[in-house]
């Protein structure tokens, strides 16, 4: 679809009818519908090919121009008009929307199907955005072809017949669409039960329900996870295209090697940015990183979860840095060391001593902050990607498990004294010690508090 925006000032009422008169200042053309999904994927730096149906007219030309950064393989249907949505806005408020569309003949989907089949070779994942305009009239065949190539299929569904999407990987309905199929739910448990039943009935991996100001819910099939995320707390300006942003971000994260839990976190953050923009708009990776970074709640991982995250990271060619410590009373020296360590690679793993090991290393009365508090403070640092806890006095076992490209420690250690240094070097990695920050130590801070009599003794 082509989204056309007419901007102007509405300073008076027409003498012909009780309607505002808009003096047009400018006109913008943007990708709409599935084209907006493709534009969002491209803005994240992910290679994408758009397949669909347009008319054979000037609007299709405008659409192609608006998709300069997207590989475009659409079928121009002779004699047809490109679906166009025209919105008239004044002072950034929508006054009127006009839809120019006509139903495509059933055989139009056949030609698009040929183009689609040609694009599956070399693909990583398929997104099917259903707007009930005719392009996905043969959606069962589209799913089947993708599955034959071993590709996951993520679908933004439409209508009350979800059986058409059987054997897809994930459906992403909004809550109204979900209830139109599953029926009204009186509790969160009932929502999840119905979503899981839908997964089982249609052989889906998961259902991702977008819920507006209530966030989103991911429900996997029998035995799988249920993830509820609250909406990002940002000012809602315009919800146009927010669903497109969600599926684009979710699919891009999956294609980049992330799991469902991580992908829904990225999608939720992107949706919070999208609704602050006017009209159908894209969200870039830079905006996402600048806004929220990695959600703190997702940073603490069990060792087996960390291994999965590391595997996905390495598939993307990222350099893994690892450091460790007690981090009892986090101070400027800790922050400086962590920021320098993160700057040496793409991902920083921080191994943290549990309370018992801190007590053995530091003596009675330590730690001053229990493990949960120490982890919460560390998780709030942008430099930290993943946190993992170890009960031993040294992280030697974890270092061998992680196999970092670079092992980093503070300058009070010589490189050969760093736990796990020998293993890292045997695996082709390196060990670096960073200079300490003058005047920064937990013991010094505690001594100063005791001498002044302020704070806990």
XYZ file of C-alpha atoms in Angstrom:
457
model
C 0.000 0.000 0.000
C 0.980 3.630 -0.394
C 0.397 5.942 2.573
C -0.039 9.576 1.510
C -0.049 12.356 4.108
C -1.406 15.816 3.323
C -0.262 18.406 5.876
C -1.759 21.882 6.202
C -3.380 24.451 8.433
C -7.099 24.410 9.192
C -7.832 28.003 10.105
C -11.490 28.335 9.115
C -14.741 26.517 8.439
C -15.957 26.130 4.867
C -18.901 28.350 3.874
C -20.176 25.430 1.777
C -20.500 22.901 4.624
C -19.615 22.630 8.346
C -16.157 21.208 7.662
C -12.641 22.660 8.153
C -10.814 24.136 5.189
C -7.213 22.863 5.048
C -4.626 24.987 3.291
C -2.123 22.403 2.018
C 1.527 22.982 2.948
C 3.111 19.706 1.856
C 2.436 16.110 0.805
C 4.457 13.070 1.907
C 4.402 9.540 0.515
C 5.461 6.627 2.739
C 5.405 2.836 2.471
C 2.225 1.375 3.939
C 0.943 -2.094 4.768
C 3.498 -4.850 4.169
C 5.768 -2.226 2.611
C 5.953 -0.534 6.029
C 6.957 -3.861 7.603
C 9.734 -4.245 5.020
C 10.900 -0.658 5.564
C 11.083 -1.257 9.322
C 13.130 -4.420 8.833
C 15.496 -2.615 6.469
C 15.949 0.271 8.935
C 17.336 -2.262 11.432
C 20.093 -3.210 8.997
C 18.521 -6.566 8.097
C 18.381 -7.559 4.430
C 14.764 -7.896 3.298
C 12.876 -8.600 0.076
C 9.323 -7.282 -0.325
C 6.897 -9.400 -2.350
C 3.317 -8.295 -3.018
C 0.787 -6.930 -5.498
C 0.369 -3.329 -6.630
C -1.521 -1.661 -9.416
C 0.218 -0.724 -12.637
C 0.019 3.020 -12.067
C 1.784 6.127 -10.858
C 1.112 5.271 -7.199
C 3.216 2.120 -7.609
C 6.026 4.374 -8.816
C 5.708 6.567 -5.722
C 5.800 3.429 -3.584
C 8.962 2.165 -5.277
C 10.617 5.550 -4.699
C 9.698 5.404 -1.017
C 11.307 1.946 -0.812
C 14.724 2.965 -2.112
C 16.526 0.857 0.546
C 14.321 -2.233 0.169
C 14.643 -5.013 -2.414
C 11.302 -4.758 -4.229
C 9.808 -7.743 -6.125
C 6.134 -6.849 -6.478
C 3.725 -7.858 -9.218
C 2.154 -4.891 -11.009
C -1.364 -6.011 -11.845
C -2.367 -4.660 -15.266
C -5.401 -2.393 -15.174
C -5.460 -2.223 -11.370
C -4.823 0.685 -9.004
C -2.354 0.582 -6.116
C -4.083 0.605 -2.733
C -3.578 4.107 -1.343
C -4.555 5.599 2.001
C -4.698 9.382 2.102
C -4.669 11.122 5.468
C -5.316 14.847 5.909
C -3.624 16.347 8.978
C -3.567 19.750 10.618
C -1.394 20.571 13.632
C -0.383 16.901 13.603
C -3.981 15.774 14.157
C -5.694 13.518 11.614
C -8.852 15.144 10.234
C -9.799 12.685 7.513
C -8.708 9.419 5.886
C -9.593 8.408 2.342
C -8.974 4.840 1.152
C -8.495 4.190 -2.563
C -8.765 0.467 -3.105
C -10.475 -2.174 -5.144
C -10.548 -5.920 -4.705
C -7.853 -7.776 -6.664
C -9.048 -10.723 -8.790
C -8.338 -14.152 -7.304
C -5.764 -15.074 -9.950
C -3.559 -12.066 -9.021
C -2.218 -14.070 -6.081
C -0.989 -16.788 -8.479
C 1.539 -14.501 -10.171
C 2.710 -13.188 -6.805
C 3.134 -16.790 -5.655
C 5.629 -17.418 -8.462
C 7.719 -14.413 -7.403
C 7.528 -15.493 -3.748
C 8.745 -19.017 -4.507
C 11.783 -17.611 -6.335
C 12.804 -15.554 -3.279
C 12.808 -18.396 -0.740
C 16.263 -19.661 -1.655
C 18.762 -18.146 0.724
C 16.094 -16.680 3.010
C 16.275 -17.038 6.797
C 12.675 -16.294 7.761
C 9.327 -15.370 6.166
C 6.909 -12.672 7.337
C 3.346 -12.769 5.974
C 1.381 -9.578 6.652
C -2.293 -10.205 5.987
C -4.428 -7.111 5.312
C -7.276 -9.077 3.676
C -6.685 -7.343 0.330
C -6.120 -10.491 -1.747
C -2.343 -10.902 -1.807
C -2.515 -13.761 0.701
C -5.499 -15.511 -0.871
C -3.330 -18.653 -1.029
C -1.698 -18.289 2.360
C -1.735 -22.044 3.001
C 0.492 -22.535 -0.050
C 2.793 -19.705 1.036
C 3.245 -21.344 4.446
C 3.786 -24.781 2.908
C 6.498 -23.568 0.517
C 8.353 -21.796 3.323
C 8.170 -24.885 5.510
C 9.548 -27.020 2.673
C 12.612 -24.759 2.768
C 12.834 -25.144 6.553
C 11.972 -21.476 7.177
C 10.096 -20.080 10.198
C 6.901 -18.223 9.245
C 5.687 -15.243 11.280
C 2.165 -14.030 10.403
C 0.213 -10.891 11.231
C -3.283 -12.402 10.831
C -6.590 -10.954 9.727
C -10.182 -12.113 10.093
C -11.819 -14.694 12.326
C -10.536 -17.827 10.540
C -7.081 -18.578 11.888
C -7.193 -22.151 10.549
C -5.823 -20.665 7.294
C -2.530 -20.143 9.143
C -2.050 -23.727 10.291
C 1.632 -24.815 10.572
C 2.965 -21.261 10.797
C 5.557 -20.593 13.507
C 4.075 -17.548 15.277
C 0.862 -15.517 14.878
C 0.864 -11.885 16.088
C -2.802 -10.821 16.482
C -3.852 -7.794 18.484
C -6.106 -8.504 21.450
C -9.335 -7.727 19.583
C -8.360 -10.091 16.772
C -7.394 -12.779 19.284
C -10.736 -12.553 21.098
C -12.643 -12.690 17.799
C -11.164 -16.162 17.305
C -10.662 -17.500 20.831
C -13.611 -15.800 22.543
C -13.747 -13.405 25.467
C -11.388 -14.122 28.378
C -12.237 -13.205 31.974
C -8.722 -13.561 33.391
C -5.064 -13.605 32.397
C -4.954 -17.353 33.013
C -7.817 -17.795 30.544
C -6.036 -15.677 27.914
C -2.940 -17.855 28.225
C -4.918 -21.100 28.217
C -6.780 -20.103 25.053
C -3.577 -18.993 23.345
C -1.906 -22.282 24.210
C -4.928 -24.193 22.941
C -4.671 -22.230 19.676
C -1.012 -23.222 19.380
C -1.885 -26.875 19.814
C -4.867 -26.757 17.451
C -2.966 -25.027 14.620
C 0.486 -26.574 15.232
C 2.043 -23.193 16.046
C 5.181 -22.587 18.087
C 3.692 -19.529 19.775
C 1.101 -16.756 19.728
C 2.211 -13.161 20.354
C -0.749 -10.981 21.404
C -0.288 -7.214 21.215
C -2.449 -5.490 23.827
C -2.037 -1.734 23.387
C -1.454 0.038 26.686
C -1.344 -3.365 28.419
C 1.799 -4.412 26.591
C 2.093 -7.796 24.935
C 1.894 -11.480 25.816
C 3.829 -14.345 24.245
C 2.428 -17.843 24.808
C 4.306 -20.865 23.516
C 2.732 -24.259 22.882
C 2.387 -27.023 25.486
C 5.296 -26.982 27.932
C 6.635 -23.683 26.606
C 7.078 -20.261 28.148
C 4.564 -17.518 28.863
C 6.028 -14.002 28.758
C 4.057 -10.885 29.763
C 5.616 -7.480 29.120
C 4.034 -4.174 30.200
C 3.803 -1.430 27.594
C 6.778 0.899 27.421
C 5.773 3.996 29.411
C 5.986 6.621 26.636
C 3.559 9.244 25.389
C 1.236 7.795 22.738
C 1.081 10.127 19.760
C -0.105 7.944 16.859
C -0.692 4.167 16.780
C -0.661 3.996 12.958
C 1.637 1.171 11.867
C 2.601 0.106 15.407
C 1.659 -3.508 14.635
C 3.916 -3.391 11.576
C 6.794 -2.263 13.776
C 6.151 -5.082 16.260
C 6.243 -7.877 13.702
C 9.220 -6.300 11.904
C 11.278 -6.078 15.091
C 10.201 -9.509 16.344
C 11.038 -11.170 13.024
C 14.344 -9.298 12.665
C 15.443 -10.409 16.125
C 14.572 -14.038 15.354
C 16.387 -13.868 12.012
C 19.429 -12.468 13.828
C 19.589 -15.474 16.147
C 17.672 -14.313 19.233
C 15.092 -16.477 20.971
C 11.403 -15.663 21.463
C 11.888 -14.126 24.927
C 14.563 -11.727 23.706
C 12.715 -10.948 20.473
C 9.519 -9.917 22.274
C 11.578 -7.567 24.472
C 12.977 -5.819 21.409
C 9.517 -5.686 19.791
C 7.948 -4.171 22.891
C 10.610 -1.462 23.112
C 10.261 -0.671 19.387
C 6.478 -0.355 19.702
C 6.982 2.219 22.458
C 9.091 4.304 20.078
C 6.780 3.859 17.081
C 3.673 5.242 18.806
C 5.536 8.482 19.540
C 5.903 9.141 15.816
C 3.422 10.503 13.335
C 1.912 8.002 10.914
C 3.514 4.856 9.592
C 7.173 5.228 10.572
C 10.302 3.135 10.977
C 12.352 2.475 14.116
C 16.118 2.153 13.721
C 18.559 0.069 15.752
C 20.221 3.300 16.911
C 16.904 4.612 18.294
C 16.271 1.321 20.056
C 19.727 1.270 21.637
C 19.548 4.927 22.633
C 16.137 4.518 24.244
C 16.488 1.484 26.417
C 19.489 -0.669 25.756
C 19.045 -4.238 26.924
C 16.188 -4.620 29.480
C 17.768 -5.069 32.918
C 15.408 -7.905 33.851
C 16.746 -9.958 30.947
C 20.437 -9.581 31.827
C 20.727 -12.196 34.586
C 21.040 -15.637 33.012
C 21.550 -19.153 34.220
C 24.688 -20.776 32.756
C 22.697 -22.833 30.229
C 20.772 -19.717 29.137
C 24.049 -17.831 28.787
C 25.427 -20.535 26.495
C 22.452 -20.110 24.171
C 22.888 -16.328 24.119
C 26.608 -16.707 23.418
C 25.959 -19.097 20.548
C 23.592 -16.610 18.906
C 26.054 -13.790 19.495
C 28.912 -15.696 17.902
C 26.777 -16.527 14.875
C 26.558 -12.773 14.375
C 30.350 -12.511 14.516
C 30.384 -10.640 17.846
C 33.458 -10.502 20.106
C 32.823 -11.751 23.663
C 34.496 -10.036 26.636
C 34.323 -11.443 30.173
C 35.167 -10.059 33.597
C 34.249 -10.926 37.185
C 34.109 -9.649 40.735
C 32.167 -9.265 43.975
C 30.970 -5.724 43.141
C 30.061 -5.078 46.779
C 29.259 -1.364 46.989
C 29.584 -0.562 43.298
C 31.766 2.530 42.856
C 33.224 4.700 40.080
C 36.224 2.400 39.673
C 33.938 -0.556 38.949
C 31.914 1.454 36.429
C 35.046 2.692 34.645
C 36.463 -0.837 34.427
C 33.203 -2.271 33.079
C 32.854 0.491 30.475
C 36.449 -0.040 29.303
C 35.928 -3.807 29.145
C 32.744 -3.425 27.085
C 34.523 -1.079 24.671
C 37.009 -3.867 23.870
C 34.342 -6.084 22.276
C 30.686 -6.436 21.309
C 29.240 -8.233 24.357
C 30.277 -8.131 28.014
C 29.676 -11.087 30.348
C 30.032 -10.225 34.037
C 30.460 -13.142 36.479
C 29.456 -12.259 40.051
C 30.398 -14.037 43.296
C 27.461 -15.298 45.341
C 27.107 -14.166 48.978
C 28.845 -17.217 50.492
C 31.935 -16.844 48.296
C 32.137 -13.098 49.056
C 32.073 -13.934 52.752
C 34.928 -16.421 52.324
C 36.985 -13.935 50.338
C 36.243 -10.704 52.233
C 35.549 -11.915 55.768
C 32.768 -11.505 58.308
C 30.308 -8.693 57.652
C 30.609 -8.960 53.897
C 28.945 -8.647 51.526
C 27.492 -5.294 52.499
C 24.882 -5.732 49.751
C 23.292 -9.136 49.169
C 23.446 -10.829 45.770
C 20.085 -9.599 44.479
C 20.946 -5.981 45.268
C 24.385 -6.263 43.676
C 22.920 -7.803 40.537
C 20.209 -5.153 40.291
C 22.763 -2.347 40.371
C 24.993 -4.064 37.798
C 22.014 -4.727 35.520
C 21.330 -0.997 35.428
C 24.678 -0.331 33.728
C 24.532 0.058 29.953
C 27.962 -1.582 29.578
C 26.739 -4.908 30.995
C 25.108 -7.354 28.571
C 24.837 -10.523 30.673
C 25.198 -11.392 34.356
C 25.925 -14.882 35.645
C 26.489 -15.982 39.263
C 29.122 -18.438 40.497
C 29.483 -20.040 43.971
C 33.199 -20.869 43.832
C 35.960 -18.554 45.048
C 37.135 -18.016 41.461
C 35.265 -18.036 38.134
C 37.607 -20.603 36.576
C 34.769 -23.013 35.766
C 32.650 -20.270 34.196
C 35.550 -18.960 32.139
C 35.989 -22.424 30.655
C 32.254 -22.579 29.975
C 32.056 -19.141 28.320
C 35.356 -19.328 26.370
C 35.556 -15.544 25.970
C 37.598 -13.928 23.240
C 38.942 -11.536 25.834
C 39.270 -11.947 29.617
C 39.544 -8.630 31.499
C 40.466 -7.872 35.105
C 41.498 -4.845 37.164
C 45.145 -3.772 37.378
C 45.665 -5.186 40.874
C 46.202 -8.530 39.116
C 49.005 -9.559 36.781
C 47.595 -11.207 33.607
C 48.966 -14.629 34.599
C 47.184 -14.368 37.978
C 43.747 -13.921 36.455
C 41.559 -16.999 37.024
C 41.024 -18.795 33.719
C 43.811 -16.944 31.902
C 45.581 -20.141 30.855
C 42.422 -21.626 29.365
C 41.542 -18.457 27.431
C 44.998 -18.264 25.889
C 44.935 -21.953 24.988
C 41.693 -21.287 23.094
C 43.272 -18.418 21.131
C 41.880 -15.615 23.290
C 43.687 -12.872 25.188
C 43.903 -11.560 28.759
C 44.047 -7.848 29.603
C 44.351 -5.988 32.901
C 42.984 -2.464 33.168
C 44.460 0.331 35.314
C 42.728 1.009 38.601
C 40.972 4.324 39.249
C 42.753 6.243 42.008
C 40.858 6.636 45.254
C 38.209 4.046 44.396
C 37.908 0.917 46.507
C 35.117 -0.630 48.527
C 37.364 -1.063 51.564
C 38.392 2.597 51.391
C 34.768 3.721 51.207
C 33.833 1.531 54.199
C 36.791 2.846 56.239
C 35.855 6.445 55.429
C 32.259 5.854 56.545
C 33.447 4.319 59.816
C 35.844 7.180 60.541
C 33.255 9.886 59.924
C 30.540 8.015 61.786
C 28.090 8.424 58.926
C 26.226 5.449 57.502
C 26.410 1.814 58.624
C 29.464 0.846 60.643
